[in-house]
Short mmCIF file of C-alpha atoms in Angstrom, two decimals:
data_model
loop_
_atom_site.label_atom_id
_atom_site.label_comp_id
_atom_site.label_asym_id
_atom_site.label_seq_id
_atom_site.Cartn_x
_atom_site.Cartn_y
_atom_site.Cartn_z
CA UNK V 284 -43.43 -5.62 -29.08
CA UNK V 285 -41.34 -7.19 -31.84
CA UNK V 286 -43.09 -10.53 -31.36
CA UNK V 287 -46.49 -8.87 -31.78
CA UNK V 288 -45.41 -6.96 -34.89
CA UNK V 289 -44.02 -10.09 -36.50
CA UNK V 290 -46.99 -12.23 -35.50
CA UNK V 291 -49.88 -10.25 -36.97
CA UNK V 292 -50.43 -10.55 -40.72
CA UNK V 293 -52.11 -7.15 -41.08
CA UNK V 294 -49.54 -5.34 -38.96
CA UNK V 295 -46.69 -7.08 -40.76
CA UNK V 296 -48.12 -6.16 -44.17
CA UNK V 297 -48.80 -2.61 -43.00
CA UNK V 298 -45.20 -2.17 -41.85
CA UNK V 299 -43.86 -3.38 -45.21
CA UNK V 300 -46.25 -1.11 -47.09
CA UNK V 301 -45.27 1.86 -44.95
CA UNK V 302 -41.59 1.16 -45.55
CA UNK V 303 -42.22 1.29 -49.31
CA UNK V 304 -44.13 4.54 -48.91
CA UNK V 305 -41.32 6.03 -46.83
CA UNK V 306 -38.74 5.00 -49.43
CA UNK V 307 -40.82 6.62 -52.16
CA UNK V 308 -41.01 9.91 -50.24
CA UNK V 309 -37.23 9.91 -49.77
CA UNK V 310 -36.60 9.07 -53.44
CA UNK V 311 -38.73 12.04 -54.48
CA UNK V 312 -37.07 14.29 -51.91
CA UNK V 313 -33.59 13.29 -53.07
CA UNK V 314 -34.38 14.41 -56.60
CA UNK V 315 -35.78 17.73 -55.35
CA UNK V 316 -33.27 18.71 -52.64
CA UNK V 317 -30.44 19.41 -55.03
CA UNK V 318 -28.76 22.74 -55.68
CA UNK V 319 -28.47 24.05 -59.27
CA UNK V 320 -25.36 23.21 -61.33
CA UNK V 321 -22.50 25.61 -60.75
CA UNK V 322 -23.25 26.23 -57.08
CA UNK V 323 -20.09 26.67 -55.03
CA UNK V 324 -19.19 23.40 -53.23
CA UNK V 325 -19.39 25.05 -49.80
CA UNK V 326 -23.02 25.99 -50.41
CA UNK V 327 -24.44 22.86 -51.96
CA UNK V 328 -27.46 21.13 -50.45
CA UNK V 329 -28.45 17.48 -50.71
CA UNK V 330 -30.25 14.69 -48.92
CA UNK V 331 -28.02 12.52 -46.77
CA UNK V 332 -28.19 8.73 -46.78
CA UNK V 333 -31.30 7.46 -45.03
CA UNK V 334 -30.40 5.54 -41.85
CA UNK V 335 -31.78 2.00 -41.81
CA UNK V 336 -33.28 2.81 -38.40
CA UNK V 337 -35.78 5.12 -40.13
CA UNK V 338 -37.51 1.99 -41.43
CA UNK V 339 -37.58 0.10 -38.12
CA UNK V 340 -40.79 -1.11 -36.53
CA UNK V 341 -39.95 0.85 -33.39
CA UNK V 342 -39.74 4.16 -35.23
CA UNK V 343 -42.91 3.45 -37.19
CA UNK V 344 -45.37 2.23 -34.55
CA UNK V 345 -47.90 4.98 -35.23
CA UNK V 346 -47.46 4.95 -39.00
CA UNK V 347 -47.91 1.17 -39.06
CA UNK V 348 -51.14 1.43 -37.08
CA UNK V 349 -52.35 4.09 -39.52
CA UNK V 350 -51.40 1.99 -42.53
CA UNK V 351 -53.10 -1.06 -41.05
CA UNK V 352 -56.37 0.89 -40.92
CA UNK V 353 -56.42 0.95 -44.72
CA UNK V 354 -56.43 -2.84 -44.82
CA UNK V 355 -59.20 -2.99 -42.23
CA UNK V 356 -61.25 -0.71 -44.50
CA UNK V 357 -60.57 -2.80 -47.66
CA UNK V 358 -58.81 0.02 -49.52
CA UNK V 359 -57.05 -0.95 -52.76
CA UNK V 360 -53.22 -1.38 -52.58
CA UNK V 361 -52.44 1.46 -55.01
CA UNK V 362 -54.35 3.95 -52.90
CA UNK V 363 -52.90 2.50 -49.69
CA UNK V 364 -49.49 3.34 -51.14
CA UNK V 365 -50.58 6.90 -51.89
CA UNK V 366 -52.05 7.36 -48.42
CA UNK V 367 -48.92 5.86 -46.85
CA UNK V 368 -46.80 8.48 -48.59
CA UNK V 369 -49.11 11.19 -47.26
CA UNK V 370 -48.71 9.75 -43.75
CA UNK V 371 -44.94 10.21 -43.97
CA UNK V 372 -45.26 13.70 -45.40
CA UNK V 373 -47.49 14.69 -42.50
CA UNK V 374 -44.85 13.26 -40.19
CA UNK V 375 -42.23 15.50 -41.80
CA UNK V 376 -44.46 18.57 -41.59
CA UNK V 377 -45.42 18.01 -37.94
CA UNK V 378 -41.93 17.06 -36.75
CA UNK V 379 -40.24 19.96 -38.54
CA UNK V 380 -42.75 22.39 -37.08
CA UNK V 381 -42.24 20.94 -33.59
CA UNK V 382 -38.48 21.27 -34.04
CA UNK V 383 -38.87 24.97 -34.79
CA UNK V 384 -41.28 25.54 -31.89
CA UNK V 385 -39.33 23.53 -29.32
CA UNK V 386 -35.75 24.17 -30.50
CA UNK V 387 -35.26 20.45 -31.11
CA UNK V 388 -33.66 18.54 -33.95
CA UNK V 389 -35.55 15.31 -34.48
CA UNK V 390 -34.54 14.41 -38.01
CA UNK V 391 -37.16 12.93 -40.33
CA UNK V 392 -35.82 14.37 -43.59
CA UNK V 393 -32.00 14.37 -43.34
CA UNK V 394 -31.17 17.50 -45.32
CA UNK V 395 -27.46 18.32 -45.60
CA UNK V 396 -26.74 22.05 -45.30
CA UNK V 397 -23.59 24.05 -44.43
CA UNK V 398 -22.91 24.82 -40.78
CA UNK V 399 -25.17 23.85 -37.90
CA UNK V 400 -28.28 25.09 -39.75
CA UNK V 401 -30.87 23.93 -37.23
CA UNK V 402 -33.57 26.36 -38.32
CA UNK V 403 -32.90 26.32 -42.06
CA UNK V 404 -32.91 22.50 -42.13
CA UNK V 405 -36.47 22.55 -40.80
CA UNK V 406 -37.47 25.22 -43.33
CA UNK V 407 -36.03 23.26 -46.25
CA UNK V 408 -37.67 20.07 -44.94
CA UNK V 409 -41.06 21.77 -44.86
CA UNK V 410 -40.65 23.19 -48.37
CA UNK V 411 -39.34 19.92 -49.77
CA UNK V 412 -42.19 17.89 -48.26
CA UNK V 413 -44.69 20.24 -49.88
CA UNK V 414 -43.14 19.71 -53.28
CA UNK V 415 -42.94 15.95 -52.78
CA UNK V 416 -46.68 15.99 -52.15
CA UNK V 417 -47.23 17.74 -55.48
CA UNK V 418 -45.15 15.07 -57.22
CA UNK V 419 -46.91 12.08 -55.70
CA UNK V 420 -50.37 13.53 -56.27
CA UNK V 421 -49.50 14.26 -59.92
CA UNK V 422 -48.20 10.72 -60.36
CA UNK V 423 -51.32 9.25 -58.75
CA UNK V 424 -53.52 11.25 -61.12
CA UNK V 425 -51.48 10.21 -64.15
CA UNK V 426 -51.69 6.55 -63.07
CA UNK V 427 -55.47 6.75 -62.62
CA UNK V 428 -55.25 6.07 -58.88
CA UNK V 429 -57.18 9.28 -58.14
CA UNK V 430 -58.84 11.94 -60.26
CA UNK V 431 -57.48 15.42 -60.83
CA UNK V 432 -60.22 16.90 -58.67
CA UNK V 433 -59.38 14.46 -55.86
CA UNK V 434 -55.70 15.38 -56.11
CA UNK V 435 -56.50 19.08 -55.81
CA UNK V 436 -58.82 18.42 -52.86
CA UNK V 437 -56.16 16.35 -51.07
CA UNK V 438 -53.65 19.15 -51.57
CA UNK V 439 -56.06 21.76 -50.23
CA UNK V 440 -57.21 19.79 -47.22
CA UNK V 441 -53.68 18.63 -46.29
CA UNK V 442 -53.18 22.11 -44.83
CA UNK V 443 -56.67 22.57 -43.42
CA UNK V 444 -56.56 19.34 -41.41
CA UNK V 445 -53.47 20.61 -39.55
CA UNK V 446 -54.81 24.05 -38.69
CA UNK V 447 -56.68 23.18 -35.43
CA UNK V 448 -53.54 21.56 -34.03
CA UNK V 449 -51.46 24.50 -35.25
CA UNK V 450 -53.84 26.94 -33.57
CA UNK V 451 -53.55 25.03 -30.29
CA UNK V 452 -49.75 25.11 -30.48
CA UNK V 453 -49.91 28.84 -31.25
CA UNK V 454 -51.97 29.42 -28.10
CA UNK V 455 -49.07 28.06 -26.00
CA UNK V 456 -46.20 29.94 -27.68
CA UNK V 457 -46.29 32.76 -25.14
CA UNK V 458 -46.59 30.31 -22.24
CA UNK V 459 -49.70 29.46 -20.22
CA UNK V 460 -50.38 31.48 -17.09
CA UNK V 461 -53.13 29.32 -15.54
CA UNK V 462 -53.60 25.58 -15.18
CA UNK V 463 -57.08 24.73 -16.50
CA UNK V 464 -59.15 21.77 -15.34
CA UNK V 465 -57.43 18.45 -16.17
CA UNK V 466 -60.42 17.16 -18.15
CA UNK V 467 -60.34 20.28 -20.30
CA UNK V 468 -56.63 19.69 -20.93
CA UNK V 469 -57.24 16.08 -21.94
CA UNK V 470 -60.48 16.37 -23.91
CA UNK V 471 -59.96 19.77 -25.55
CA UNK V 472 -56.30 20.85 -25.50
CA UNK V 473 -54.79 17.42 -26.05
CA UNK V 474 -57.51 16.37 -28.46
CA UNK V 475 -56.43 19.29 -30.67
CA UNK V 476 -52.72 18.96 -29.95
CA UNK V 477 -52.32 15.23 -30.46
CA UNK V 478 -55.59 13.36 -30.82
CA UNK V 479 -56.58 14.91 -34.14
CA UNK V 480 -53.17 14.01 -35.59
CA UNK V 481 -54.30 10.40 -35.25
CA UNK V 482 -57.19 11.22 -37.61
CA UNK V 483 -54.94 12.63 -40.33
CA UNK V 484 -54.51 9.20 -42.00
CA UNK V 485 -58.21 9.28 -42.89
CA UNK V 486 -57.88 12.40 -45.04
CA UNK V 487 -57.23 10.30 -48.15
CA UNK V 488 -60.07 7.83 -47.63
CA UNK V 489 -62.54 10.61 -46.77
CA UNK V 490 -61.72 12.46 -49.99
CA UNK V 491 -61.28 9.54 -52.37
CA UNK V 492 -63.12 6.40 -51.27
CA UNK V 493 -66.77 6.17 -52.30
CA UNK V 494 -67.69 2.68 -51.10
CA UNK V 495 -66.03 2.55 -47.70
CA UNK V 496 -67.73 1.19 -44.59
CA UNK V 497 -68.24 4.55 -42.85
CA UNK V 498 -69.41 3.00 -39.58
CA UNK V 499 -66.29 0.89 -39.37
CA UNK V 500 -64.12 3.88 -40.27
CA UNK V 501 -65.66 5.87 -37.40
CA UNK V 502 -64.92 3.05 -34.96
CA UNK V 503 -61.31 2.81 -36.16
CA UNK V 504 -60.95 6.61 -35.94
CA UNK V 505 -62.30 6.54 -32.39
CA UNK V 506 -59.81 3.87 -31.37
CA UNK V 507 -56.89 5.77 -32.87
CA UNK V 508 -58.01 8.99 -31.14
CA UNK V 509 -57.97 7.16 -27.80
CA UNK V 510 -54.55 5.71 -28.64
CA UNK V 511 -53.24 9.21 -29.33
CA UNK V 512 -54.68 10.59 -26.09
CA UNK V 513 -53.20 7.69 -24.14
CA UNK V 514 -49.77 8.43 -25.58
CA UNK V 515 -50.18 12.12 -24.76
CA UNK V 516 -51.06 11.34 -21.14
CA UNK V 517 -47.85 9.34 -20.82
CA UNK V 518 -45.95 12.17 -22.53
CA UNK V 519 -47.39 14.53 -19.92
CA UNK V 520 -46.03 12.30 -17.16
CA UNK V 521 -42.57 12.27 -18.70
CA UNK V 522 -42.61 16.00 -19.52
CA UNK V 523 -43.90 17.40 -16.22
CA UNK V 524 -40.70 19.35 -15.55
CA UNK V 525 -40.28 20.50 -19.15
CA UNK V 526 -43.87 21.67 -19.41
CA UNK V 527 -43.60 23.51 -16.08
CA UNK V 528 -40.39 25.27 -17.11
CA UNK V 529 -41.68 26.07 -20.60
CA UNK V 530 -45.20 26.90 -19.33
CA UNK V 531 -47.08 24.43 -21.50
CA UNK V 532 -50.35 22.66 -20.86
CA UNK V 533 -49.90 19.38 -19.01
CA UNK V 534 -52.59 17.09 -17.59
CA UNK V 535 -50.51 16.09 -14.55
CA UNK V 536 -49.61 19.68 -13.70
CA UNK V 537 -53.29 20.63 -13.91
CA UNK V 538 -54.16 17.78 -11.53
CA UNK V 539 -51.38 18.89 -9.20
CA UNK V 540 -52.47 22.54 -9.26
CA UNK V 541 -56.05 21.50 -8.44
CA UNK V 542 -55.50 18.71 -5.91
CA UNK V 543 -52.06 19.46 -4.42
CA UNK V 544 -51.82 23.26 -4.50
CA UNK V 545 -49.09 23.62 -1.88
CA UNK V 546 -46.61 21.19 -3.54
CA UNK V 547 -47.46 22.85 -6.85
CA UNK V 548 -46.62 26.31 -5.46
CA UNK V 549 -43.30 25.00 -4.16
CA UNK V 550 -42.26 24.08 -7.71
CA UNK V 551 -41.58 27.77 -8.35
CA UNK V 552 -38.62 27.67 -5.94
CA UNK V 553 -37.40 24.19 -6.87
CA UNK V 554 -34.98 25.28 -9.59
CA UNK V 555 -36.41 22.79 -12.04
CA UNK V 556 -34.65 21.98 -15.29
CA UNK V 557 -36.54 20.78 -18.35
CA UNK V 558 -34.93 17.33 -18.22
CA UNK V 559 -35.70 16.62 -14.56
CA UNK V 560 -37.76 13.52 -13.78
CA UNK V 561 -40.34 15.42 -11.77
CA UNK V 562 -42.85 12.57 -12.04
CA UNK V 563 -40.71 10.45 -9.71
CA UNK V 564 -41.48 12.84 -6.84
CA UNK V 565 -45.27 12.97 -7.14
CA UNK V 566 -46.72 9.45 -7.38
CA UNK V 567 -50.14 10.50 -6.05
CA UNK V 568 -50.58 12.67 -9.15
CA UNK V 569 -48.68 10.54 -11.64
CA UNK V 570 -49.91 7.00 -11.04
CA UNK V 571 -53.60 7.67 -11.77
CA UNK V 572 -52.54 9.45 -14.98
CA UNK V 573 -50.36 6.51 -16.00
CA UNK V 574 -53.14 4.03 -15.35
CA UNK V 575 -55.58 6.16 -17.30
CA UNK V 576 -53.14 6.48 -20.19
CA UNK V 577 -52.49 2.74 -20.26
CA UNK V 578 -56.24 2.12 -20.10
CA UNK V 579 -56.78 4.30 -23.17
CA UNK V 580 -53.97 2.51 -25.01
CA UNK V 581 -55.11 -1.00 -24.19
CA UNK V 582 -58.76 -0.14 -24.91
CA UNK V 583 -57.78 1.31 -28.28
CA UNK V 584 -55.71 -1.74 -29.23
CA UNK V 585 -58.49 -4.07 -28.12
CA UNK V 586 -60.99 -2.09 -30.22
CA UNK V 587 -58.70 -2.28 -33.25
CA UNK V 588 -58.37 -6.00 -32.62
CA UNK V 589 -62.15 -6.34 -32.75
CA UNK V 590 -62.12 -4.56 -36.11
CA UNK V 591 -59.80 -7.23 -37.49
CA UNK V 592 -56.29 -6.03 -36.68
CA UNK V 593 -55.31 -9.41 -35.30
CA UNK V 594 -54.40 -8.30 -31.77
CA UNK V 595 -55.87 -10.77 -29.28
CA UNK V 596 -57.47 -9.11 -26.28
CA UNK V 597 -54.92 -10.69 -23.96
CA UNK V 598 -52.10 -8.89 -25.83
CA UNK V 599 -53.62 -5.40 -25.79
CA UNK V 600 -52.64 -4.67 -22.18
CA UNK V 601 -49.09 -6.02 -22.53
CA UNK V 602 -48.59 -4.01 -25.74
CA UNK V 603 -49.77 -0.85 -24.02
CA UNK V 604 -47.40 -1.37 -21.10
CA UNK V 605 -44.47 -1.72 -23.49
CA UNK V 606 -45.20 1.81 -24.68
CA UNK V 607 -43.74 3.06 -21.37
CA UNK V 608 -40.23 2.11 -22.44
CA UNK V 609 -40.81 3.46 -25.95
CA UNK V 610 -41.86 6.82 -24.48
CA UNK V 611 -38.78 6.96 -22.20
CA UNK V 612 -40.67 5.97 -19.06
CA UNK V 613 -38.94 2.67 -18.47
CA UNK V 614 -37.96 3.69 -14.94
CA UNK V 615 -41.54 4.35 -13.89
CA UNK V 616 -43.01 2.21 -11.12
CA UNK V 617 -46.72 2.15 -11.84
CA UNK V 618 -48.11 -1.16 -10.60
#
């Protein structure tokens, strides 16, 4: 993967641009996440040092693909920088919300608070990201990068674009009681849950750009949607046990409930834990899902290559297979 990132001019430029956008978001957040003078030392809040790993290619695969789309669409550098900052803000919003929903602690904005503060760290991250957005939009308006009306529209639609995915997540909060058809899970549930998040980077261009190649943008959006669905299929393989225990939608579990009803019924008495590698025990269900996920990934990368990303067709499949290790599926035998 590193060789591919370093070898493609557009991807390499996109990664560097995204790193600058990330640094800008953190600089703004640092100035905002600061308690008033006179606050007792035990109750002060600040932003911790940003780990260098936050800027790594590995941690920014998706963001780099998003940022590269702006080059493919001939968007000016100043607006690419603005859109890159929005990409990272969306990442903070989505990750912090997931942390609250799933009782996880994936840190994207390293807020320092007293005690363990799992929940409040997410709340402060969400509030801080919202205020960072106000700052960067104001600065973009003042610099003439966008108009005041465009800034207000970006602010308004930054919430609206997340609502379908939020509604889907809300539908699962109480746990699912039935396993719907696998195609419905993939094309409806997962399209809302994950696929549409891969369209978020186009919010800025859709609001601001007035001379963009709309046909090309639709092709790039389609490729990124497929890339997101491919990643979600592989996530479903990895998370079979977790999604069964937590009663969440899962493509593989829906296939199992439909095609292997007796083994599926036996899961109830299996004493599963969320971290179990359930996929290792059901290759007849898992392997077709893995191949389909890899097919979506490689097809998406090949399509982006045809739009000018600089990924030769022969590399698309090998890049997609490397996603297995990145998604914690390195032990999977899928050939």
